[in-house]
PDB file of C-alpha atoms in Angstrom:
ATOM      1  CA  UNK A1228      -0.946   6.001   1.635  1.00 63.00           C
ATOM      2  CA  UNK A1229      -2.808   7.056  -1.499  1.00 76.00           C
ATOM      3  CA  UNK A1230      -1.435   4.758  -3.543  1.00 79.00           C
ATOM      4  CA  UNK A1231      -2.850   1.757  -1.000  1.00 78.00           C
ATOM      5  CA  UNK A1232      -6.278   3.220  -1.600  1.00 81.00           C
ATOM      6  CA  UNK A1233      -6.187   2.872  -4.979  1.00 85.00           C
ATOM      7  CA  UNK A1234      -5.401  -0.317  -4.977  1.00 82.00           C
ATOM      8  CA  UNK A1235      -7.959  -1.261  -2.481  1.00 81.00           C
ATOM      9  CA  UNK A1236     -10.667   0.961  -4.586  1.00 81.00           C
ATOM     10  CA  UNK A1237      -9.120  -0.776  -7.648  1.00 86.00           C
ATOM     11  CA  UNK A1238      -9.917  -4.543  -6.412  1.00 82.00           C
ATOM     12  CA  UNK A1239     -13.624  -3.494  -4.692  1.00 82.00           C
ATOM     13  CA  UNK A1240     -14.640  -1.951  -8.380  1.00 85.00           C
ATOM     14  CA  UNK A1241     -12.823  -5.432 -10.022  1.00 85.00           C
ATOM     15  CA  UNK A1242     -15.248  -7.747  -7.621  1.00 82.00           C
ATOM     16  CA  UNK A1243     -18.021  -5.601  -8.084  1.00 84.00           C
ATOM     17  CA  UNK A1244     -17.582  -6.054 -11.939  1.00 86.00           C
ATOM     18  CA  UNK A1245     -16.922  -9.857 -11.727  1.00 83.00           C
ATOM     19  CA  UNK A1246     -20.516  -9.803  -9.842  1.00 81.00           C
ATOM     20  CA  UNK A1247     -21.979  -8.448 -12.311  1.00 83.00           C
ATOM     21  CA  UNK A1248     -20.584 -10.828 -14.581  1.00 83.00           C
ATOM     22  CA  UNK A1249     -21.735 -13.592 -12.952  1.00 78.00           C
ATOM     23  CA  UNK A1250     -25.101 -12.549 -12.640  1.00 78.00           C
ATOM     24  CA  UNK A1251     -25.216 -11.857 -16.832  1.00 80.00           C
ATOM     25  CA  UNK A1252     -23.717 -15.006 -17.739  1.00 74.00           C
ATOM     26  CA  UNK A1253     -26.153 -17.294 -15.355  1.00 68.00           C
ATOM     27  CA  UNK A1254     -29.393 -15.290 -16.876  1.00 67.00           C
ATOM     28  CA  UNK A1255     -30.024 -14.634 -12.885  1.00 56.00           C
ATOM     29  CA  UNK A1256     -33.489 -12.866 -12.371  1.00 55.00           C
ATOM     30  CA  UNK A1257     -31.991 -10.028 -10.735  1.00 57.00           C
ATOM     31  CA  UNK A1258     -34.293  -7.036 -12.009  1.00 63.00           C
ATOM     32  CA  UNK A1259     -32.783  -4.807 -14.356  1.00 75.00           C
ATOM     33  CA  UNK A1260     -32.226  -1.314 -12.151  1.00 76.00           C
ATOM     34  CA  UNK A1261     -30.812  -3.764  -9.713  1.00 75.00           C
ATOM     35  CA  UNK A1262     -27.740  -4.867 -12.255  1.00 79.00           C
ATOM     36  CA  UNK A1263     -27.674  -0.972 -13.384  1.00 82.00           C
ATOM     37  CA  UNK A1264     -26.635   0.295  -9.935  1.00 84.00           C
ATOM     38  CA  UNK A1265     -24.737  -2.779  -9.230  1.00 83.00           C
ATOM     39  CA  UNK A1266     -22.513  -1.478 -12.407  1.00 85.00           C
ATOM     40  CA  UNK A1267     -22.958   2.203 -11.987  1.00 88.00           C
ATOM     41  CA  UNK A1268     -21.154   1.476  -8.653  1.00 87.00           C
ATOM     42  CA  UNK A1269     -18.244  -0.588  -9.871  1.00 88.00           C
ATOM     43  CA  UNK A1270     -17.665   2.392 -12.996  1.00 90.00           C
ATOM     44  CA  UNK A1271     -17.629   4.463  -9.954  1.00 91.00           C
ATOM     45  CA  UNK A1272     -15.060   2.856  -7.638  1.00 88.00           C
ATOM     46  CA  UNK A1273     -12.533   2.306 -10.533  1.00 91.00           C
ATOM     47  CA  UNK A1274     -12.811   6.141 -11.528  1.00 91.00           C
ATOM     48  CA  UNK A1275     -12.086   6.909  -7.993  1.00 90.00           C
ATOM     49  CA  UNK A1276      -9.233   4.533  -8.216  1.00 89.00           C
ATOM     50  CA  UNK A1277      -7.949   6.537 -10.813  1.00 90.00           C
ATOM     51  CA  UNK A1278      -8.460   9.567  -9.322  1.00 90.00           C
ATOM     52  CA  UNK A1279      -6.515   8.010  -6.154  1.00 88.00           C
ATOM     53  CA  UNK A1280      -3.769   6.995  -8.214  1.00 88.00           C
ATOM     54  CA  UNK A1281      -3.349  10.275  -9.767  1.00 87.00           C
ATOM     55  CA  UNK A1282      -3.730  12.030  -6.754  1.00 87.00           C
ATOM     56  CA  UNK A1283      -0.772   9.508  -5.382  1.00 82.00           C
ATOM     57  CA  UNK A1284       1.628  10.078  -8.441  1.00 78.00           C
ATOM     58  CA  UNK A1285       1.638  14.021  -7.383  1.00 81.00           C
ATOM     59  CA  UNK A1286       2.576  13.069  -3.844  1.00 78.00           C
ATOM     60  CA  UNK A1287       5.335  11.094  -4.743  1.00 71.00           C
ATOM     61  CA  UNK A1288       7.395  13.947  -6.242  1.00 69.00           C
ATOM     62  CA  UNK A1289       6.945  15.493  -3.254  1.00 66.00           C
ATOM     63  CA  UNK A1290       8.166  12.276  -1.016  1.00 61.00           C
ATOM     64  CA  UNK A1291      12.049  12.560  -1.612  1.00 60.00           C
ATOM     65  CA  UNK A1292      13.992   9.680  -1.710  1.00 60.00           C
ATOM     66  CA  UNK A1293      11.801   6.723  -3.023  1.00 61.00           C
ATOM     67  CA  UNK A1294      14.326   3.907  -2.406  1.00 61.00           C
ATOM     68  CA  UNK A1295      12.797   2.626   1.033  1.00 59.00           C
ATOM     69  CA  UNK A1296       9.771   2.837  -0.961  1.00 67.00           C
ATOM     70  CA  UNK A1297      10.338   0.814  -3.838  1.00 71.00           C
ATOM     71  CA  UNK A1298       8.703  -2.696  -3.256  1.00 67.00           C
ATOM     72  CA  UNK A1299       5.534  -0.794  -1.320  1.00 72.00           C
ATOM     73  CA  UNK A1300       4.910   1.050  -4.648  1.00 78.00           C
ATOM     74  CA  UNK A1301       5.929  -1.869  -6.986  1.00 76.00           C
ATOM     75  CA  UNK A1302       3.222  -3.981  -5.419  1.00 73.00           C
ATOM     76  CA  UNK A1303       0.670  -1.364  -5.343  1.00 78.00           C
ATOM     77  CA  UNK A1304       1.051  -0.853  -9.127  1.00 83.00           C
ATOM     78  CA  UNK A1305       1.123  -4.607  -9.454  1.00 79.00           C
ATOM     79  CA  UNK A1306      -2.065  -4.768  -7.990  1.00 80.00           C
ATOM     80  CA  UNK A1307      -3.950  -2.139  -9.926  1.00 86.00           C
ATOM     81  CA  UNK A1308      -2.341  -3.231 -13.312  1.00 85.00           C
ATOM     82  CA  UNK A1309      -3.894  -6.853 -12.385  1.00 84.00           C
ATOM     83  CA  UNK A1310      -7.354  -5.607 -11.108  1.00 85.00           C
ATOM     84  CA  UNK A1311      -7.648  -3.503 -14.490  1.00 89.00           C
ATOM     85  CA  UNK A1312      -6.361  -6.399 -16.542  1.00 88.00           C
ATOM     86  CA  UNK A1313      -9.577  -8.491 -15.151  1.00 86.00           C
ATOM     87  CA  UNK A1314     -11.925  -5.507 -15.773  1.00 89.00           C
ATOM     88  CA  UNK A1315     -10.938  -5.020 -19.187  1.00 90.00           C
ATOM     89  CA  UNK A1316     -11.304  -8.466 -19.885  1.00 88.00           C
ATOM     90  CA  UNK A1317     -14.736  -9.312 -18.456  1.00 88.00           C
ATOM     91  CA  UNK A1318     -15.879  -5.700 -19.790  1.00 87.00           C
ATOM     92  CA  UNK A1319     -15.195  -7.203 -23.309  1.00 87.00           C
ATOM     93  CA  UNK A1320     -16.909 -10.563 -22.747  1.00 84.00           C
ATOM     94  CA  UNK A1321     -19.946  -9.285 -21.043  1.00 81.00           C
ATOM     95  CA  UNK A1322     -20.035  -6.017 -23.357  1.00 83.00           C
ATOM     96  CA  UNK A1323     -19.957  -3.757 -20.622  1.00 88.00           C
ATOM     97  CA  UNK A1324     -18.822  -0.452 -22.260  1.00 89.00           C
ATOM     98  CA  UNK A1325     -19.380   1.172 -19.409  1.00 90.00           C
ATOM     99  CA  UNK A1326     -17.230  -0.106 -17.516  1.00 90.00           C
ATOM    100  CA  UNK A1327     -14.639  -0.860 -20.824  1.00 90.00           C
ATOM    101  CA  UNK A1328     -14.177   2.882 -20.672  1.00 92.00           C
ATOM    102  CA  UNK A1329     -13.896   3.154 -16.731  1.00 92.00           C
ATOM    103  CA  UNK A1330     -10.951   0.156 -16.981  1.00 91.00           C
ATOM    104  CA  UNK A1331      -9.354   1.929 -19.834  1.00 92.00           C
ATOM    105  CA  UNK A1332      -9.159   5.399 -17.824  1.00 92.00           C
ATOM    106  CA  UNK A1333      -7.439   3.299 -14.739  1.00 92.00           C
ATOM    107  CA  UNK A1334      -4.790   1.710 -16.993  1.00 91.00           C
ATOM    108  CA  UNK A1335      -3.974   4.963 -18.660  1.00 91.00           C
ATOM    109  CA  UNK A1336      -3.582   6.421 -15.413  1.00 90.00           C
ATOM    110  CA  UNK A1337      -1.564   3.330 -14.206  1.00 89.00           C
ATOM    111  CA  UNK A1338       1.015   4.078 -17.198  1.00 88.00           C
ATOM    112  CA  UNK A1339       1.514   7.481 -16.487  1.00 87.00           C
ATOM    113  CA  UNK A1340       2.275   7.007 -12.870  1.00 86.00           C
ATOM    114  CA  UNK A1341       4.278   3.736 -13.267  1.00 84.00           C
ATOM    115  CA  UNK A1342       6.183   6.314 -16.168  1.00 84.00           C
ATOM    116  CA  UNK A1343       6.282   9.432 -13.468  1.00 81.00           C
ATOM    117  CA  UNK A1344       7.734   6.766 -11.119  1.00 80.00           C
ATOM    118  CA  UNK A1345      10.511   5.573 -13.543  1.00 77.00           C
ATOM    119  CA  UNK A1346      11.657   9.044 -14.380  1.00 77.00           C
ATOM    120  CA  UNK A1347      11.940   9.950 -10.336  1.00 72.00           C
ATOM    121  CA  UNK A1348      14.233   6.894 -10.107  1.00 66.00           C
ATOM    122  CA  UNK A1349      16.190   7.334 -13.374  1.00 64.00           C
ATOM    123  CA  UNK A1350      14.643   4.376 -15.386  1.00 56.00           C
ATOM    124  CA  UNK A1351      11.724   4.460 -17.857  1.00 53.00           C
ATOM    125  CA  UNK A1352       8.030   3.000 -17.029  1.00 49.00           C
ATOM    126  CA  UNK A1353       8.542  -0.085 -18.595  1.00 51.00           C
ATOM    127  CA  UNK A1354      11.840  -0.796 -16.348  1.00 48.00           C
ATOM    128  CA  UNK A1355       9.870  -0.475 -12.893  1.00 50.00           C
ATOM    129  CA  UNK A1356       9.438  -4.560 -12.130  1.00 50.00           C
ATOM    130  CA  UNK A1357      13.391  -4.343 -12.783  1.00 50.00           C
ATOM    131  CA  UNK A1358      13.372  -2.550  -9.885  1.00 46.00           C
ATOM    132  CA  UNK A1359      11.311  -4.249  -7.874  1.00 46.00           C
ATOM    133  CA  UNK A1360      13.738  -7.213  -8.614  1.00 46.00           C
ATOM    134  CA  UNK A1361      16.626  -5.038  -8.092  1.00 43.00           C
ATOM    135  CA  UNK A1362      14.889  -4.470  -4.169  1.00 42.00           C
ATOM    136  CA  UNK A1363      13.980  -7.913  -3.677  1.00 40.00           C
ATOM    137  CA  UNK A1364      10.445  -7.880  -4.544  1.00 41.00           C
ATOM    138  CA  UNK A1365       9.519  -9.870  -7.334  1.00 40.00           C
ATOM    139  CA  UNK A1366       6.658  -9.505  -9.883  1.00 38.00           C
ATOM    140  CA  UNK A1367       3.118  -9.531  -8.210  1.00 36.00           C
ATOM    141  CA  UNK A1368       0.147 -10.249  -9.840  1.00 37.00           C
ATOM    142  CA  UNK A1369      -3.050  -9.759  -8.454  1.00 39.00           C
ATOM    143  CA  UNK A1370      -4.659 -10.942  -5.109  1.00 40.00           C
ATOM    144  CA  UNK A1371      -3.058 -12.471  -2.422  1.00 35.00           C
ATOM    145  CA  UNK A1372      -0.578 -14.219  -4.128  1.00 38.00           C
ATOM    146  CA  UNK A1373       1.276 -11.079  -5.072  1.00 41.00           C
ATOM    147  CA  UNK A1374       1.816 -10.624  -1.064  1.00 41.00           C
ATOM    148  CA  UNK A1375       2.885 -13.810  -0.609  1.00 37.00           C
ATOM    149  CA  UNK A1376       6.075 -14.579  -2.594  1.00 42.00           C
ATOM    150  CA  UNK A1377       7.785 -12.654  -0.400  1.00 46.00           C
ATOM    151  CA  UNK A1378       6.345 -14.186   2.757  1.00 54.00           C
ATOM    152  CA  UNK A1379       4.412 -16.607   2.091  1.00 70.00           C
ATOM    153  CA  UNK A1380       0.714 -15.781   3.771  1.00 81.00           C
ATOM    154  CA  UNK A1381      -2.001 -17.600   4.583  1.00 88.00           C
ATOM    155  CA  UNK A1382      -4.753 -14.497   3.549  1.00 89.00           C
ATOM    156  CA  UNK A1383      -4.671 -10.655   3.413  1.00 88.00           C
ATOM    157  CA  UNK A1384      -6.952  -8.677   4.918  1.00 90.00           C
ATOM    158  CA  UNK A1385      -7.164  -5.059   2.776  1.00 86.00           C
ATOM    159  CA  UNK A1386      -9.344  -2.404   4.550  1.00 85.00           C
ATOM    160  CA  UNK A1387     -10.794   0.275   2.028  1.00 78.00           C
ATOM    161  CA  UNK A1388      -8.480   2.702   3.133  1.00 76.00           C
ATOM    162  CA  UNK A1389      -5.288   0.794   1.736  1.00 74.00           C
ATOM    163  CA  UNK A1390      -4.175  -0.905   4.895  1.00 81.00           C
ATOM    164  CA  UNK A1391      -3.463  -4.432   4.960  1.00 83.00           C
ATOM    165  CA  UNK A1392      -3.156  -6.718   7.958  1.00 89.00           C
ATOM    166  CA  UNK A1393      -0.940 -10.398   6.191  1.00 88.00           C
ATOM    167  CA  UNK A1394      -2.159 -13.268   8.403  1.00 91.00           C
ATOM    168  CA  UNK A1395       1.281 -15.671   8.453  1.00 86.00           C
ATOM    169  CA  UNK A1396       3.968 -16.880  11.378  1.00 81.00           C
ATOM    170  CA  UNK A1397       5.448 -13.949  11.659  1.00 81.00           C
ATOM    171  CA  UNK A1398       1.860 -11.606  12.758  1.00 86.00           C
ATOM    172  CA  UNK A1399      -0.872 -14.095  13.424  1.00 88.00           C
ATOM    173  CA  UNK A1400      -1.231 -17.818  12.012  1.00 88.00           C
ATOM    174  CA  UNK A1401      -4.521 -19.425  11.855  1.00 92.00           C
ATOM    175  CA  UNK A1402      -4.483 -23.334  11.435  1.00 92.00           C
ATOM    176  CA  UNK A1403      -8.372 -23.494  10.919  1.00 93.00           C
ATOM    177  CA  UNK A1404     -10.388 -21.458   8.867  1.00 95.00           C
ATOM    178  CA  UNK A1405     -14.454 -22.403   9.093  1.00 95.00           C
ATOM    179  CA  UNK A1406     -16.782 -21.382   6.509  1.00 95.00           C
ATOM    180  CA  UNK A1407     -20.613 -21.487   6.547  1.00 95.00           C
ATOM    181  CA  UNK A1408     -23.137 -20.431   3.523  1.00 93.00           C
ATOM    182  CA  UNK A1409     -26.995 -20.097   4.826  1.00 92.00           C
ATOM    183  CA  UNK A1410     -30.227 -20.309   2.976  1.00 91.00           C
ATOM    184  CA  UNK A1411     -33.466 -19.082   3.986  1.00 91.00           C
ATOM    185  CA  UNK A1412     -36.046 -21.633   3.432  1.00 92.00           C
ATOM    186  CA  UNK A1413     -39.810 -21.313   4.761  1.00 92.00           C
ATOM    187  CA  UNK A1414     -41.769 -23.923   5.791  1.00 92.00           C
ATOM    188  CA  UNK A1415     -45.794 -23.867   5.784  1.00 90.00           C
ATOM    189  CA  UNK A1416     -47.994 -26.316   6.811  1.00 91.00           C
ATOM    190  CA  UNK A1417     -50.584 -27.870   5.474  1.00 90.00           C
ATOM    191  CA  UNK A1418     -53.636 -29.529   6.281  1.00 90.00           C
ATOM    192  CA  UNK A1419     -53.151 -33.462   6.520  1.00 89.00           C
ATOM    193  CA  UNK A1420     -49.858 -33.107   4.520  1.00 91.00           C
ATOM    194  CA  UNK A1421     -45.989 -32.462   4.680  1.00 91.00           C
ATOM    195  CA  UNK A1422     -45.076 -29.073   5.295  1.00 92.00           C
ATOM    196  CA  UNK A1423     -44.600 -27.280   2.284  1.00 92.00           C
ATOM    197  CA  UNK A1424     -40.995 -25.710   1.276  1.00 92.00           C
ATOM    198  CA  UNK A1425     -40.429 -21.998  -0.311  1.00 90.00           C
ATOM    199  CA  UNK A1426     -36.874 -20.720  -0.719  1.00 90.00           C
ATOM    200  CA  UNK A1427     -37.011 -17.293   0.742  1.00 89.00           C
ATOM    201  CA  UNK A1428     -33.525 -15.774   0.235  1.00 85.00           C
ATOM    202  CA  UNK A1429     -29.567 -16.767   0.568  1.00 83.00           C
ATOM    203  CA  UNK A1430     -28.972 -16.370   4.374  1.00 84.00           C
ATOM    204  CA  UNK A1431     -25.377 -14.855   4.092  1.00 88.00           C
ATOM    205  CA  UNK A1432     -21.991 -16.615   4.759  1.00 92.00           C
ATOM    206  CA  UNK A1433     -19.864 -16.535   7.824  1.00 95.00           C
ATOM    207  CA  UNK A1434     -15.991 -16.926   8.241  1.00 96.00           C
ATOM    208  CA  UNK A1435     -14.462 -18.415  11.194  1.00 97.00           C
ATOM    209  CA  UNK A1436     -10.359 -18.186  11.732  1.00 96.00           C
ATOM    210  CA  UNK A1437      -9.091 -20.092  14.877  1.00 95.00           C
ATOM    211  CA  UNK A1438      -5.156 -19.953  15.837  1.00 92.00           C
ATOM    212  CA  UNK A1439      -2.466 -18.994  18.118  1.00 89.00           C
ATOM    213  CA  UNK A1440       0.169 -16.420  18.549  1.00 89.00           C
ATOM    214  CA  UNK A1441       3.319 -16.577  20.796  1.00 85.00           C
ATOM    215  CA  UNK A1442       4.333 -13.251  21.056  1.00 83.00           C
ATOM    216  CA  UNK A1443       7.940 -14.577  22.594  1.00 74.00           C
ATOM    217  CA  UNK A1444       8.616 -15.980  19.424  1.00 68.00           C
ATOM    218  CA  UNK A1445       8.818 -12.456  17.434  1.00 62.00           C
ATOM    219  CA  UNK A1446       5.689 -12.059  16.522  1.00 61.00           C
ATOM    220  CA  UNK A1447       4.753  -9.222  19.376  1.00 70.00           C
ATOM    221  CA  UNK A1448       1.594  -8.575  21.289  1.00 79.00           C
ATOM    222  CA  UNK A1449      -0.092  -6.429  19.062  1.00 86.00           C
ATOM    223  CA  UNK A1450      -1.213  -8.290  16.011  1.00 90.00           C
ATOM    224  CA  UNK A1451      -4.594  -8.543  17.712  1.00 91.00           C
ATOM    225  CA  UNK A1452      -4.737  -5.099  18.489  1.00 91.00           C
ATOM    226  CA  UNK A1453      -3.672  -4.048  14.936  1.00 91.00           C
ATOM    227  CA  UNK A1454      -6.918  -5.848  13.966  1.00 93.00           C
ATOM    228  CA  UNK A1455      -8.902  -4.730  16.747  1.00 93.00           C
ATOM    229  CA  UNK A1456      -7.959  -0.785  15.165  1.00 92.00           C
ATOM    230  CA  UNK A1457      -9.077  -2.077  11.280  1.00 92.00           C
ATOM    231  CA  UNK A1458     -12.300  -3.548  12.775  1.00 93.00           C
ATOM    232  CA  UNK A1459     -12.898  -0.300  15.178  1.00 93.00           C
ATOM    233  CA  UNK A1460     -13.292   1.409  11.957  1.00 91.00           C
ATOM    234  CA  UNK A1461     -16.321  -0.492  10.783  1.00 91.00           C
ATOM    235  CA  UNK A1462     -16.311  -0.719   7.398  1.00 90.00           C
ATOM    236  CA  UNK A1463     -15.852  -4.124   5.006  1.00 90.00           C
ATOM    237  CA  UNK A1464     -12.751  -5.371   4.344  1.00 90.00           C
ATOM    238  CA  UNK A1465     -11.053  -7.630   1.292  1.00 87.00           C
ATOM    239  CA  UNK A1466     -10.204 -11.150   1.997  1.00 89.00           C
ATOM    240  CA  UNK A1467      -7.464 -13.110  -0.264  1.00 85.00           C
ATOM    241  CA  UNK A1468      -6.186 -16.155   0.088  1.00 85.00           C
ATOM    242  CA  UNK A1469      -2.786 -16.975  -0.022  1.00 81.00           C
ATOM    243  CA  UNK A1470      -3.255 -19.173  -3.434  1.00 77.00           C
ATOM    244  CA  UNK A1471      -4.823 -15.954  -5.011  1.00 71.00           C
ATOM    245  CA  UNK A1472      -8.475 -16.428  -4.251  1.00 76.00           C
ATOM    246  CA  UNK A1473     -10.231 -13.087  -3.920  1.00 78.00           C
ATOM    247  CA  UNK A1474     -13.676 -14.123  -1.535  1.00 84.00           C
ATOM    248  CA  UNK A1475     -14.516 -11.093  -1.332  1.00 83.00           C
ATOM    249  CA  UNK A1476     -15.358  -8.163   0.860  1.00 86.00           C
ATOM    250  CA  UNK A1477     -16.464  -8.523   4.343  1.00 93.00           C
ATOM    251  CA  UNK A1478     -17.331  -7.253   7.584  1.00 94.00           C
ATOM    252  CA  UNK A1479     -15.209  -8.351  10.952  1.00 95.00           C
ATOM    253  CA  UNK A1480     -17.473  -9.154  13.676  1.00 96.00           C
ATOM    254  CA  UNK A1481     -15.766 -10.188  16.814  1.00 95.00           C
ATOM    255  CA  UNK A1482     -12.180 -10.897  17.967  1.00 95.00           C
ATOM    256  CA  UNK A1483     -12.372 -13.565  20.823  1.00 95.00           C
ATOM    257  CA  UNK A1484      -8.389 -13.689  22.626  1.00 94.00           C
ATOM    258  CA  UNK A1485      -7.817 -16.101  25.370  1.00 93.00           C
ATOM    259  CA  UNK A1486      -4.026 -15.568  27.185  1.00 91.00           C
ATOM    260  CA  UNK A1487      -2.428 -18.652  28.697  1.00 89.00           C
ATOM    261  CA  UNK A1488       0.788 -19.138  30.165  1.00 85.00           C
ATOM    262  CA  UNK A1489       1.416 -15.534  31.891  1.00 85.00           C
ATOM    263  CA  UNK A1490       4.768 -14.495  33.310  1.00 85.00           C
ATOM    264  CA  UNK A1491       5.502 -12.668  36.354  1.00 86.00           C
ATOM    265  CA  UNK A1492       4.575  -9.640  34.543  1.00 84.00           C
ATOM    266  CA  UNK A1493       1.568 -10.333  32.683  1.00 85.00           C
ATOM    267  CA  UNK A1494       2.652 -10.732  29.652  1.00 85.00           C
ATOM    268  CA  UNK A1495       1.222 -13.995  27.600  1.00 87.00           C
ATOM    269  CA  UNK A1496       3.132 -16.945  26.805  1.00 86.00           C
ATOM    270  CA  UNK A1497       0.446 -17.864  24.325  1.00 88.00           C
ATOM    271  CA  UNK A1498      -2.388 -15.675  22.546  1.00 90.00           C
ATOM    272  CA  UNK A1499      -5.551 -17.965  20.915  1.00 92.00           C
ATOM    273  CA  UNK A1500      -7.515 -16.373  19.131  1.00 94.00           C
ATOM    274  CA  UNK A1501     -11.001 -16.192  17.229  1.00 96.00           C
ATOM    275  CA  UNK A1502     -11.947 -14.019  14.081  1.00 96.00           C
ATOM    276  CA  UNK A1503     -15.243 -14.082  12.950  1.00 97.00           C
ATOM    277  CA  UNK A1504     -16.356 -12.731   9.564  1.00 97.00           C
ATOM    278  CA  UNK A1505     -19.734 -11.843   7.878  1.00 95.00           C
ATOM    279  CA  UNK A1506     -20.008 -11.576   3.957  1.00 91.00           C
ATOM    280  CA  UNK A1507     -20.775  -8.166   2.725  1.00 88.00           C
ATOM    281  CA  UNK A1508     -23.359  -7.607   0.474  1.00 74.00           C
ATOM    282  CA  UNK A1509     -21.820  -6.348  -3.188  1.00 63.00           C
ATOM    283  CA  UNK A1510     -24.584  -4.328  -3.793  1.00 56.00           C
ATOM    284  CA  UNK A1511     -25.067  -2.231  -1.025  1.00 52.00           C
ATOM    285  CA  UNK A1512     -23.647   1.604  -1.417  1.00 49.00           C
ATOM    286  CA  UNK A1513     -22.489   2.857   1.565  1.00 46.00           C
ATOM    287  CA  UNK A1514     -18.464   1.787   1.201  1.00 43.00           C
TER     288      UNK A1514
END
């Protein structure tokens, strides 16, 4: 849906701006054309979120009846209004104009959808979270924790094109999550002394999730597969805890499954299972 993908374009450009953030307020050494495209690509993914979301407002006076639709498009909106709420905010402490104006455009595109929206359901902008309550979704704010008052999840994964995969008891539980942060350090030796040390570069970061599914249980045999089609696409995906922690955006790179327990027809009294992630690097363009 188009209103996912703003959302998802909305939270990219948000961690893209809290990067650059970061790097301002630490005096890092990171050469100035570097930071430049680094923001010239986060003003860019939050005017295609706006362009998303107005693209999605015309498509939903074409949908019909909205009702089964309600707490999908509440907690799309909810999303957006938070990601532009941060954006706005570190714009004005980091004096990013740039990227001031690009938050400003999303939010005035956010209140004339959330007011389209009201006026398709007979109730003004400002009355849409009533609804949401109204349909049994209550406020979300943004990152993970927005999914999970509902349900409560352990993390969301959001692929760039809006889709979401909710890792909880009810699709695919994990009960230990491993994660590893490298450093490239050289060594070179020297004559009749210790070998000398040189910090080369940061060596990435790696997520691990280990757990198990019983698909007799409810949960079904396809939560795997579901992420085996998000990771057949190839492209990064959003990770969010289920306190609200954004970590970031990053690329699946295996799914190990091991089936114990078959019945007489195959099927899998018990799926384990192994995710492996690799952190994405912020600054790279091709998303």
């Amino acid at each position: 849906m188009m209103l996912g993908k703003a959302a998802a374009q909305a939270i990219v450009g948000t961690e893209r701006v809290r990067k650059v953030e970061q790097l301002l307020s630490k005096g890092n050494s990171t050469g100035k054309e570097a930071l430049a495209g680094l923001q010239k690509l986060a003003v860019g993914d939050l005017t295609g979120a706006a362009g998303l979301l107005k693209g999605a407002t015309s498509a939903l006076s074409l949908a019909g009846d909205l009702s089964p639709k309600v707490g999908m498009i509440t907690r799309n909106f909810d999303v957006i209004k938070g990601a532009t709420s941060s954006v706005l905010s570190m714009a004005a402490g980091s004096n990013l104009p740039l990227v001031g104006a690009a938050g400003q455009a999303l939010q005035g595109a956010l209140k004339d959808a959330q007011a389209k929206f009201g006026a398709m359901i007979g109730l003004p902008g400002d009355a849409v979270d009533a609804v949401a309550q109204l349909a049994g979704v209550k406020k979300l704010s943004f990152g993970i924790d927005s999914a999970g008052r509902g349900t409560p999840h352990l993390m969301t994964m959001t692929a760039n094109n809006g889709e979401s995969f909710h890792f909880n008891l009810s699709t695919a539980a994990f009960d230990k999550l491993k994660r590893a942060t490298r450093y490239k350090v050289a060594s070179q030796e020297r004559l009749n002394r210790q070998e000398a040390q040189q910090a080369v570069s940061q060596g990435g970061e790696t997520i691990t999730l280990t757990g198990v599914i019983f698909p007799r249980f409810g949960n079904g045999m396809q939560q795997l597969e579901t992420l085996r089609r998000i990771g057949d696409k190839m492209d990064p995906v959003l990770l969010t805890t289920g306190y609200g922690k954004v970590m970031g955006r990053w690329y699946l790179h295996g799914i190990e499954e091991e089936q114990d327990g078959l019945l007489h027809d195959g099927a899998p009294r018990k799926q384990s299972f192994s995710l492996e992630f690799g952190r994405y690097g912020e600054d790279r363009k091709n998303v």
